[in-house]
Short mmCIF file of C-alpha atoms and ligand atoms in Angstrom, two decimals:
data_model
loop_
_atom_site.label_atom_id
_atom_site.label_comp_id
_atom_site.label_asym_id
_atom_site.label_seq_id
_atom_site.Cartn_x
_atom_site.Cartn_y
_atom_site.Cartn_z
CA UNK A 576 -0.23 -0.40 0.18
CA UNK A 577 1.76 3.70 -0.75
CA UNK A 578 1.73 6.17 1.62
CA UNK A 579 -1.33 8.27 -0.91
CA UNK A 580 -3.99 5.29 0.78
CA UNK A 581 -2.50 5.58 4.18
CA UNK A 582 -3.37 9.41 3.85
CA UNK A 583 -7.08 8.19 2.37
CA UNK A 584 -7.39 5.62 4.70
CA UNK A 585 -6.63 7.28 8.15
CA UNK A 586 -8.90 10.80 6.71
CA UNK A 587 -11.82 7.61 5.74
CA UNK A 588 -11.58 6.87 9.87
CA UNK A 589 -11.10 9.98 10.43
CA UNK A 590 -14.27 11.72 8.98
CA UNK A 591 -16.28 9.09 10.69
CA UNK A 592 -17.39 11.63 13.59
CA UNK A 593 -18.05 13.71 11.03
CA UNK A 594 -20.58 12.22 9.75
CA UNK A 595 -21.81 11.08 12.22
CA UNK A 596 -22.32 14.30 13.71
CA UNK A 597 -23.63 15.44 10.61
CA UNK A 598 -26.60 12.84 9.78
CA UNK A 599 -29.76 13.70 10.60
CA UNK A 600 -29.03 17.80 10.99
CA UNK A 601 -30.76 20.30 8.51
CA UNK A 602 -27.85 23.10 7.05
CA UNK A 603 -29.17 25.41 5.17
CA UNK A 604 -26.77 26.30 1.69
CA UNK A 605 -26.76 30.25 0.18
CA UNK A 606 -25.41 29.98 -3.78
CA UNK A 607 -25.33 33.32 -4.34
CA UNK A 608 -25.41 34.05 -7.98
CA UNK A 609 -22.36 34.84 -8.05
CA UNK A 610 -21.17 31.30 -7.35
CA UNK A 611 -23.73 29.59 -9.68
CA UNK A 612 -21.44 31.27 -12.60
CA UNK A 613 -18.81 30.06 -11.43
CA UNK A 614 -16.92 27.02 -13.45
CA UNK A 615 -16.32 25.12 -9.62
CA UNK A 616 -20.52 24.83 -9.82
CA UNK A 617 -19.92 21.19 -10.83
CA UNK A 618 -17.99 20.56 -8.44
CA UNK A 619 -20.11 21.85 -5.59
CA UNK A 620 -23.70 20.31 -6.24
CA UNK A 621 -21.44 17.10 -6.13
CA UNK A 622 -20.49 17.76 -2.74
CA UNK A 623 -23.58 19.15 -1.75
CA UNK A 624 -25.14 15.96 -3.02
CA UNK A 625 -22.71 14.02 -0.80
CA UNK A 626 -23.71 15.58 2.12
CA UNK A 627 -27.43 14.58 1.24
CA UNK A 628 -26.41 10.95 0.91
CA UNK A 629 -25.15 11.43 3.80
CA UNK A 630 -28.36 12.23 5.94
CA UNK A 631 -27.82 15.95 6.19
CA UNK A 632 -31.11 17.71 6.06
CA UNK A 633 -30.16 19.92 2.38
CA UNK A 634 -32.08 23.69 2.10
CA UNK A 635 -30.70 25.08 -1.18
CA UNK A 636 -30.99 29.11 -1.64
CA UNK A 637 -29.83 30.34 -4.88
CA UNK A 638 -29.31 34.02 -6.26
CA UNK A 639 -29.00 35.36 -9.70
CA UNK A 640 -27.80 39.14 -8.84
CA UNK A 641 -25.26 39.61 -11.78
CA UNK A 642 -27.65 37.12 -14.18
CA UNK A 643 -30.55 39.44 -13.82
CA UNK A 644 -28.80 42.65 -14.23
CA UNK A 645 -27.27 41.00 -17.74
CA UNK A 646 -30.53 39.48 -19.21
CA UNK A 647 -31.72 43.33 -18.11
CA UNK A 648 -28.90 44.79 -19.72
CA UNK A 649 -29.41 42.06 -22.93
CA UNK A 650 -32.82 43.92 -22.77
CA UNK A 651 -31.76 47.43 -23.17
CA UNK A 652 -32.61 48.22 -19.78
CA UNK A 653 -30.52 49.53 -16.82
CA UNK A 654 -30.35 48.00 -13.07
CA UNK A 655 -32.07 50.17 -10.28
CA UNK A 656 -30.45 50.65 -7.04
CA UNK A 657 -31.22 52.64 -4.46
CA UNK A 658 -28.24 51.69 -1.02
CA UNK A 659 -27.18 48.42 -2.65
CA UNK A 660 -30.91 47.36 -3.29
CA UNK A 661 -32.02 46.61 -6.51
CA UNK A 662 -35.92 48.61 -7.73
CA UNK A 663 -37.62 45.60 -9.26
CA UNK A 664 -39.58 47.35 -11.91
CA UNK A 665 -43.06 46.30 -12.64
CA UNK A 666 -42.00 46.07 -16.76
CA UNK A 667 -38.73 43.90 -15.91
CA UNK A 668 -40.46 41.28 -14.25
CA UNK A 669 -40.48 38.96 -16.93
CA UNK A 670 -37.12 38.80 -16.89
CA UNK A 671 -36.51 38.44 -13.66
CA UNK A 672 -38.11 36.11 -12.68
CA UNK A 673 -36.79 34.01 -17.10
CA UNK A 674 -33.35 34.89 -15.01
CA UNK A 675 -33.68 33.92 -11.99
CA UNK A 676 -36.22 30.12 -13.91
CA UNK A 677 -33.20 29.56 -15.90
CA UNK A 678 -30.93 29.48 -12.91
CA UNK A 679 -33.20 27.46 -10.83
CA UNK A 680 -33.18 23.90 -14.21
CA UNK A 681 -29.53 24.99 -14.15
CA UNK A 682 -29.46 24.38 -10.44
CA UNK A 683 -31.53 21.14 -10.92
CA UNK A 684 -30.46 19.73 -13.06
CA UNK A 685 -26.40 19.70 -12.57
CA UNK A 686 -28.42 17.97 -8.24
CA UNK A 687 -30.53 15.31 -10.77
CA UNK A 688 -26.81 14.92 -12.58
CA UNK A 689 -25.38 11.19 -12.38
CA UNK A 690 -23.16 11.05 -15.03
CA UNK A 691 -19.90 9.00 -14.73
CA UNK A 692 -17.58 11.05 -13.71
CA UNK A 693 -19.02 12.98 -11.68
CA UNK A 694 -18.48 12.19 -7.85
CA UNK A 695 -22.45 11.65 -7.49
CA UNK A 696 -22.84 8.70 -9.83
CA UNK A 697 -25.23 7.30 -9.10
CA UNK A 698 -27.03 9.64 -6.76
CA UNK A 699 -30.12 10.77 -7.57
CA UNK A 700 -31.32 12.75 -4.08
CA UNK A 701 -35.25 13.78 -4.47
CA UNK A 702 -35.90 17.66 -5.32
CA UNK A 703 -38.49 19.54 -4.08
CA UNK A 704 -39.46 23.72 -5.05
CA UNK A 705 -42.34 26.00 -4.11
CA UNK A 706 -44.23 28.19 -2.47
CA UNK A 707 -41.88 28.33 0.38
CA UNK A 708 -41.72 31.68 1.30
CA UNK A 709 -43.74 34.31 1.74
CA UNK A 710 -43.02 38.04 0.57
CA UNK A 711 -44.57 41.75 1.27
CA UNK A 712 -43.47 44.79 -1.07
CA UNK A 713 -39.94 46.83 0.47
CA UNK A 714 -42.63 49.54 0.26
CA UNK A 715 -41.03 52.84 0.12
CA UNK A 716 -38.40 54.34 1.05
CA UNK A 717 -36.89 58.31 0.96
CA UNK A 718 -39.95 58.69 -1.59
CA UNK A 719 -38.14 55.33 -3.66
CA UNK A 720 -40.77 52.81 -4.65
CA UNK A 721 -38.68 49.82 -4.65
CA UNK A 722 -42.14 48.15 -6.33
CA UNK A 723 -41.06 44.27 -6.34
CA UNK A 724 -38.20 44.43 -4.44
CA UNK A 725 -39.51 42.27 -2.07
CA UNK A 726 -38.54 41.35 1.79
CA UNK A 727 -39.42 38.12 3.56
CA UNK A 728 -42.19 37.30 6.03
CA UNK A 729 -42.80 33.98 6.37
CA UNK A 730 -40.86 31.50 5.81
CA UNK A 731 -43.36 27.93 5.53
CA UNK A 732 -41.47 26.03 8.29
CA UNK A 733 -43.64 22.72 8.19
CA UNK A 734 -43.81 22.59 4.84
CA UNK A 735 -40.17 23.08 4.10
CA UNK A 736 -39.79 20.32 7.34
CA UNK A 737 -41.94 18.17 5.72
CA UNK A 738 -39.77 17.01 2.52
CA UNK A 739 -37.26 17.58 4.70
CA UNK A 740 -38.00 14.40 6.43
CA UNK A 741 -39.34 12.00 2.96
CA UNK A 742 -35.82 13.09 1.97
CA UNK A 743 -36.34 16.01 -0.11
CA UNK A 744 -33.32 19.15 -0.78
CA UNK A 745 -34.84 21.83 -0.84
CA UNK A 746 -35.08 24.97 -3.31
CA UNK A 747 -35.69 28.30 -2.60
CA UNK A 748 -34.17 31.03 -4.99
CA UNK A 749 -34.34 34.45 -4.24
CA UNK A 750 -37.89 34.70 -5.28
CA UNK A 751 -41.34 34.71 -3.29
CA UNK A 752 -44.65 35.35 -3.28
CA UNK A 753 -47.17 37.71 -2.07
CA UNK A 754 -51.00 36.59 -0.21
CA UNK A 755 -52.08 38.75 -2.67
CA UNK A 756 -50.69 36.83 -5.23
CA UNK A 757 -47.87 38.13 -6.68
CA UNK A 758 -44.37 37.42 -7.20
CA UNK A 759 -41.72 40.12 -5.17
CA UNK A 760 -37.39 39.91 -6.19
CA UNK A 761 -35.71 39.51 -2.83
CA UNK A 762 -31.70 39.22 -1.89
CA UNK A 763 -31.09 35.23 -1.00
CA UNK A 764 -29.28 36.38 1.04
CA UNK A 765 -32.29 37.14 3.59
CA UNK A 766 -34.25 34.07 2.89
CA UNK A 767 -31.33 32.22 3.67
CA UNK A 768 -30.50 33.89 6.63
CA UNK A 769 -34.32 33.78 7.87
CA UNK A 770 -34.94 30.70 6.63
CA UNK A 771 -31.91 29.43 8.68
CA UNK A 772 -32.88 31.24 11.72
CA UNK A 773 -36.32 30.31 11.01
CA UNK A 774 -35.58 25.68 10.54
CA UNK A 775 -33.24 26.32 13.93
CA UNK A 776 -29.66 24.98 11.66
CA UNK A 777 -27.59 23.77 12.39
CA UNK A 778 -25.76 25.55 10.77
CA UNK A 779 -25.74 27.88 8.09
CA UNK A 780 -23.37 27.32 5.09
CA UNK A 781 -22.30 30.55 2.68
CA UNK A 782 -20.17 29.91 -0.38
CA UNK A 783 -18.09 33.35 -1.03
CA UNK A 784 -16.18 33.95 -3.55
CA UNK A 785 -12.62 34.02 -1.50
CA UNK A 786 -11.67 31.11 0.86
CA UNK A 787 -12.95 33.17 3.71
CA UNK A 788 -12.42 36.03 6.16
CA UNK A 789 -8.61 36.87 5.60
CA UNK A 790 -6.89 38.75 8.47
CA UNK A 791 -3.77 41.42 7.30
CA UNK A 792 -1.62 38.83 6.61
CA UNK A 793 -3.08 37.03 4.16
CA UNK A 794 -3.41 34.47 6.29
CA UNK A 795 -7.54 32.50 6.19
CA UNK A 796 -9.44 33.01 9.92
CA UNK A 797 -9.70 29.77 10.27
CA UNK A 798 -12.05 30.70 13.68
CA UNK A 799 -14.48 33.85 14.56
CA UNK A 800 -16.37 34.84 17.60
CA UNK A 801 -19.37 36.83 16.56
CA UNK A 802 -17.92 39.91 17.79
CA UNK A 803 -14.33 39.12 16.58
CA UNK A 804 -17.34 38.75 13.26
CA UNK A 805 -18.41 42.14 13.96
CA UNK A 806 -15.95 43.57 13.38
CA UNK A 807 -14.17 42.58 10.07
CA UNK A 808 -17.42 42.63 8.61
CA UNK A 809 -17.14 46.55 9.30
CA UNK A 810 -13.69 46.91 7.98
CA UNK A 811 -13.70 44.45 5.23
CA UNK A 812 -17.07 46.99 3.89
CA UNK A 813 -14.67 49.71 2.98
CA UNK A 814 -12.50 47.13 0.63
CA UNK A 815 -13.37 46.30 -2.55
CA UNK A 816 -16.20 43.61 -4.04
CA UNK A 817 -14.89 40.69 -3.17
CA UNK A 818 -14.56 42.04 0.85
CA UNK A 819 -17.89 43.57 1.00
CA UNK A 820 -18.82 40.45 0.04
CA UNK A 821 -17.28 38.39 2.59
CA UNK A 822 -18.49 41.98 4.36
CA UNK A 823 -22.38 41.06 4.00
CA UNK A 824 -21.91 37.07 4.58
CA UNK A 825 -20.93 38.13 7.57
CA UNK A 826 -23.57 40.04 8.22
CA UNK A 827 -25.33 37.24 7.48
CA UNK A 828 -23.86 35.31 10.06
CA UNK A 829 -23.79 37.38 12.59
CA UNK A 830 -27.56 37.82 12.20
CA UNK A 831 -28.03 34.28 12.14
CA UNK A 832 -26.33 34.28 14.87
CA UNK A 833 -28.09 36.76 16.69
CA UNK A 834 -31.70 34.64 16.34
CA UNK A 835 -30.47 31.03 17.52
CA UNK A 836 -27.91 29.14 15.04
CA UNK A 837 -24.60 29.27 16.37
CA UNK A 838 -22.69 27.74 14.11
CA UNK A 839 -22.37 29.58 10.80
CA UNK A 840 -19.23 29.39 7.36
CA UNK A 841 -17.86 30.81 5.37
CA UNK A 842 -16.69 28.96 2.18
CA UNK A 843 -14.80 29.71 -1.42
CA UNK A 844 -17.36 28.41 -4.31
CA UNK A 845 -14.45 28.57 -6.22
CA UNK A 846 -11.95 25.82 -4.27
CA UNK A 847 -12.92 22.04 -5.61
CA UNK A 848 -13.65 20.06 -2.49
CA UNK A 849 -13.70 23.34 0.16
CA UNK A 850 -16.67 22.70 1.30
CA UNK A 851 -15.54 19.40 2.05
CA UNK A 852 -13.15 19.91 3.60
CA UNK A 853 -14.84 22.69 5.93
CA UNK A 854 -16.88 20.49 7.37
CA UNK A 855 -14.86 16.83 7.26
CA UNK A 856 -11.19 17.21 8.40
CA UNK A 857 -10.10 19.13 12.20
CA UNK A 858 -8.79 21.52 10.30
CA UNK A 859 -11.27 23.17 8.49
CA UNK A 860 -11.18 25.01 5.04
CA UNK A 861 -13.02 28.36 5.53
CA UNK A 862 -13.96 30.44 8.42
CA UNK A 863 -16.75 29.39 11.28
CA UNK A 864 -18.44 31.40 13.04
CA UNK A 865 -19.10 30.06 15.78
CA UNK A 866 -20.08 29.66 20.11
CA UNK A 867 -17.47 28.11 21.14
CA UNK A 868 -19.11 28.78 24.59
CA UNK A 869 -18.19 32.29 24.04
CA UNK A 870 -21.47 33.50 22.91
CA UNK A 871 -22.08 35.97 25.25
CA UNK A 872 -18.27 37.86 24.55
CA UNK A 873 -19.14 41.07 22.86
CA UNK A 874 -19.11 44.76 23.46
CA UNK A 875 -19.94 46.66 26.44
CA UNK A 876 -22.30 49.37 26.90
CA UNK A 877 -24.49 51.72 29.92
CA UNK A 878 -25.96 48.82 31.00
CA UNK A 879 -23.18 46.77 32.44
CA UNK A 880 -21.03 49.66 33.75
CA UNK A 881 -22.82 48.03 37.20
CA UNK A 882 -21.61 44.26 36.31
CA UNK A 883 -18.43 45.68 35.48
CA UNK A 884 -17.46 47.57 38.82
CA UNK A 885 -18.92 44.74 40.60
CA UNK A 886 -16.59 42.31 38.24
CA UNK A 887 -13.55 45.03 39.22
CA UNK A 888 -14.05 46.28 42.38
CA UNK A 889 -12.28 43.17 44.62
CA UNK A 890 -9.44 43.84 42.29
CA UNK A 891 -8.67 47.27 42.53
CA UNK A 892 -8.70 47.34 46.40
CA UNK A 893 -6.62 44.58 46.16
CA UNK A 894 -4.29 46.89 44.25
CA UNK A 895 -4.06 44.76 41.21
CA UNK A 896 -6.48 47.55 39.32
CA UNK A 897 -6.40 50.15 39.18
CA UNK A 898 -9.15 52.27 40.54
CA UNK A 899 -12.08 54.13 38.03
CA UNK A 900 -15.24 55.57 38.80
CA UNK A 901 -18.32 55.07 37.87
CA UNK A 902 -18.33 58.82 35.85
CA UNK A 903 -14.96 57.40 34.01
CA UNK A 904 -16.01 53.64 33.15
CA UNK A 905 -19.20 55.41 32.06
CA UNK A 906 -17.18 57.32 29.50
CA UNK A 907 -15.34 55.12 28.74
CA UNK A 908 -17.61 51.66 27.81
CA UNK A 909 -17.07 52.09 25.02
CA UNK A 910 -13.50 50.51 24.91
CA UNK A 911 -14.59 47.40 26.88
CA UNK A 912 -15.24 43.94 25.79
CA UNK A 913 -17.56 41.84 28.00
CA UNK A 914 -18.48 38.68 29.03
CA UNK A 915 -22.06 37.08 30.00
CA UNK A 916 -22.93 34.67 31.61
CA UNK A 917 -26.29 33.44 32.67
CA UNK A 918 -27.29 37.85 32.55
CA UNK A 919 -24.28 38.54 35.02
CA UNK A 920 -20.07 39.95 34.37
CA UNK A 921 -17.87 37.73 34.93
CA UNK A 922 -15.21 39.06 32.58
CA UNK A 923 -14.50 42.55 31.15
CA UNK A 924 -11.23 44.06 28.91
CA UNK A 925 -10.67 46.72 27.93
CA UNK A 926 -8.87 48.62 24.49
CA UNK A 927 -7.81 51.84 24.59
CA UNK A 928 -5.94 52.73 21.11
CA UNK A 929 -3.37 56.24 21.40
CA UNK A 930 -3.38 56.99 17.82
CA UNK A 931 0.79 56.85 15.69
CA UNK A 932 -0.32 52.12 15.91
CA UNK A 933 -0.53 51.90 19.32
CA UNK A 934 -3.15 50.15 21.57
CA UNK A 935 -3.49 49.44 25.07
CA UNK A 936 -5.30 46.75 27.37
CA UNK A 937 -5.95 47.16 29.79
CA UNK A 938 -9.07 45.97 33.42
CA UNK A 939 -8.74 42.32 32.06
CA UNK A 940 -10.00 41.03 34.75
CA UNK A 941 -12.22 37.14 35.19
CA UNK A 942 -14.55 36.56 38.14
CA UNK A 943 -12.65 34.11 40.14
CA UNK A 944 -15.14 31.17 40.47
CA UNK A 945 -14.22 31.32 36.72
CA UNK A 946 -10.56 31.85 35.81
CA UNK A 947 -8.78 29.25 34.00
CA UNK A 948 -11.29 28.45 31.39
CA UNK A 949 -9.88 30.38 28.32
CA UNK A 950 -11.87 33.72 28.89
CA UNK A 951 -9.22 36.01 29.77
CA UNK A 952 -6.98 34.18 26.58
CA UNK A 953 -10.53 34.72 24.01
CA UNK A 954 -10.92 38.25 25.56
CA UNK A 955 -7.51 39.36 24.88
CA UNK A 956 -7.73 37.26 21.09
CA UNK A 957 -10.48 39.80 20.90
CA UNK A 958 -8.77 43.04 21.39
CA UNK A 959 -6.20 41.58 19.51
CA UNK A 960 -8.44 40.79 16.14
CA UNK A 961 -9.74 44.98 17.61
CA UNK A 962 -7.26 46.16 17.50
CA UNK A 963 -6.17 44.77 14.08
CA UNK A 964 -8.51 45.58 12.51
CA UNK A 965 -8.41 49.86 14.00
CA UNK A 966 -4.73 50.24 12.08
CA UNK A 967 -3.45 49.82 16.13
CA UNK A 968 0.08 47.22 15.51
CA UNK A 969 1.51 47.95 18.62
CA UNK A 970 -0.43 46.19 21.97
CA UNK A 971 1.47 47.09 24.85
CA UNK A 972 0.13 46.24 28.70
CA UNK A 973 0.85 48.01 32.31
CA UNK A 974 0.58 44.86 34.93
CA UNK A 975 2.48 44.66 38.27
CA UNK A 976 1.20 41.05 39.27
CA UNK A 977 -0.03 39.97 35.83
CA UNK A 978 3.35 39.79 33.85
CA UNK A 979 3.75 36.01 33.76
CA UNK A 980 0.47 35.70 31.94
CA UNK A 981 0.84 38.61 28.47
CA UNK A 982 4.62 37.11 28.30
CA UNK A 983 2.89 33.23 27.60
CA UNK A 984 1.13 35.59 25.15
CA UNK A 985 3.57 37.04 23.25
CA UNK A 986 4.41 40.03 24.76
CA UNK A 987 7.95 41.55 25.79
CA UNK A 988 9.71 43.04 28.91
CA UNK A 989 9.54 46.35 27.42
CA UNK A 990 11.52 49.71 28.51
CA UNK A 991 8.27 52.71 29.68
CA UNK A 992 10.38 54.62 26.59
CA UNK A 993 9.06 52.46 24.02
CA UNK A 994 5.19 53.90 25.52
CA UNK A 995 3.45 56.37 23.31
CA UNK A 996 5.29 60.29 24.39
CA UNK A 997 1.50 60.93 26.58
CA UNK A 998 1.21 57.37 28.63
CA UNK A 999 5.01 57.26 29.61
CA UNK A 1000 4.16 60.91 31.39
CA UNK A 1001 1.88 59.45 33.16
CA UNK A 1002 3.38 56.45 33.76
CA UNK A 1003 2.57 55.85 37.94
CA UNK A 1004 6.11 55.71 39.17
CA UNK A 1005 5.19 54.24 43.17
CA UNK A 1006 2.91 51.65 41.07
CA UNK A 1007 5.76 50.14 39.32
CA UNK A 1008 4.13 48.76 36.86
CA UNK A 1009 6.06 45.77 34.25
CA UNK A 1010 5.00 47.54 30.46
CA UNK A 1011 4.60 45.16 28.50
CA UNK A 1012 4.32 45.35 24.77
CA UNK A 1013 3.26 43.11 21.64
CA UNK A 1014 3.66 43.19 18.00
CA UNK A 1015 0.40 42.60 16.56
C1 LIG B 1350 -4.40 36.85 34.18
C2 LIG B 1350 -6.03 36.43 33.83
C3 LIG B 1350 -6.85 37.55 33.31
C4 LIG B 1350 -6.11 35.36 33.16
O1 LIG B 1350 -7.30 34.64 32.93
P1 LIG B 1350 -7.70 33.43 32.87
O2 LIG B 1350 -9.18 33.35 31.97
O3 LIG B 1350 -7.97 32.78 34.00
O4 LIG B 1350 -7.38 33.42 31.50
P2 LIG B 1350 -6.60 31.81 31.10
O5 LIG B 1350 -8.43 30.59 31.26
O6 LIG B 1350 -7.32 32.01 29.56
O7 LIG B 1350 -5.68 30.97 31.56
C5 LIG B 1350 -5.69 30.89 32.63
C6 LIG B 1350 -3.66 30.29 32.92
O8 LIG B 1350 -2.89 31.02 33.59
C7 LIG B 1350 -2.34 30.92 34.29
N1 LIG B 1350 -2.61 32.67 34.52
C8 LIG B 1350 -3.16 33.19 35.25
N2 LIG B 1350 -2.66 33.50 36.04
C9 LIG B 1350 -1.48 34.26 36.63
C10 LIG B 1350 -0.38 35.07 36.16
N3 LIG B 1350 -0.42 35.97 36.59
N4 LIG B 1350 1.18 34.60 35.58
C11 LIG B 1350 0.98 34.10 35.02
N5 LIG B 1350 0.27 32.87 35.32
C12 LIG B 1350 -1.37 33.10 35.57
C13 LIG B 1350 -3.54 30.07 34.91
O9 LIG B 1350 -2.49 29.58 36.47
C14 LIG B 1350 -3.98 29.10 34.31
O10 LIG B 1350 -2.56 28.47 33.79
P3 LIG B 1350 -3.08 26.77 33.26
O11 LIG B 1350 -4.17 26.56 33.02
O12 LIG B 1350 -1.65 26.62 32.61
O13 LIG B 1350 -3.25 25.99 35.39
C15 LIG B 1350 -7.24 36.29 35.60
O14 LIG B 1350 -6.68 35.19 35.92
C16 LIG B 1350 -7.92 38.00 36.43
O15 LIG B 1350 -8.55 38.46 35.88
N6 LIG B 1350 -6.53 37.81 37.57
C17 LIG B 1350 -6.77 39.42 38.03
C18 LIG B 1350 -6.33 40.29 37.91
C19 LIG B 1350 -5.26 40.70 36.71
O16 LIG B 1350 -4.73 40.17 37.57
N7 LIG B 1350 -5.63 41.46 35.58
C20 LIG B 1350 -4.23 42.20 34.76
C21 LIG B 1350 -3.91 43.04 35.06
S1 LIG B 1350 -3.08 43.66 34.19
#
């Protein structure tokens, strides 16, 4: 047996736990129009068919944005947008329906393909399309009538689940119908997100043009908390077209997350096998937005001030932390992140932007009952992500008793003179805090 075979056997054995974990779970998968136009689509569909054959309950949602734009242009019409949302004029509806219908048929055909050169050879899943999404008009905003552009009014959960229970894949497009019998053009992102929420999906998978979220060093971010996702979404929304697409995908994940769908994956639609590697290997091959028991890590708001004060008071009293008044905390609350458990704040940390690429980590505190559970580590990682996204490249911390903990996190002992000028002036020589810095 050659080395390659051993590798395959090991991988196949290791995949068993994933196969068992995914069986009978509902996955909602978003295939934007761009994914349908990509050369890799047959491989993606083949992998989706494989998932279905392994017992995953699949709801596929496809869009057709570039296809609609192209069809309108061909008919001599310009795509009209207001605030990034298409205005679907009555006279364009035939074209829109034609373009979307063509994409639905293309997907149906691929899903039905049993060609001998496809890995889904012999597997022909049952497929179901129908009036599973009820729409309502977006209406008039800023004096602009969106006409036949719609929003989701209701996802018919029972009807979809009935089909899934009968082992059918449910295929939804970006068209939906109103109770008055009209067809509306929606965004596939909205339908997919609302479907994932309504079905309480185990996973929400968004196929995107990049391998996932890419950090400043060009590395794929394999795992993000919800607050990291929010921070990246904000940053990427200001970059190029693909980055904006990832930003929108992250926003959809955050909405799903806040409504109970705690595992979303961004996976490339361009890379052959990316979906299989993401779902069946430990390393993964995309970006997972999940709770990992830290689902309650978030930015603090004014209502959290009392909870933070209760948490840090004993540490201020024993001199571990510098005292902060309620007034100061109220003005600086936006710098804080907290972890909340059962309605109480069990951990906090703050990041101060000092300009010139300098950021200060401060007031990191974990309730003594919850220490050594990784909360400190996770909070620090989250501050680092935020710092990077805000153009900070050097973190520093002043500490009297926790130097070793920071050293283990990659900080190094530094001199007071390495601090930003105004922070040097505020340095308390009586406290004799150690100065630690980390280039991020
Ligand atoms: C330091 C602190 C933030 C770490 O948070 P945490 O959630 O317990 O940390 P993690 O779970 O990520 O890491 C735990 C590890 O750090 C170690 N650790 C905790 N405090 C340490 C310290 N002062 N020096 C060295 N290691 C320390 C623990 O022993 C544990 O290591 P182990 O698992 O090998 O035994 C937390 O202990 C704390 O709130 N301390 C009091 C407040 C404080 O000192 N804040 C810093 C002000 S600058």
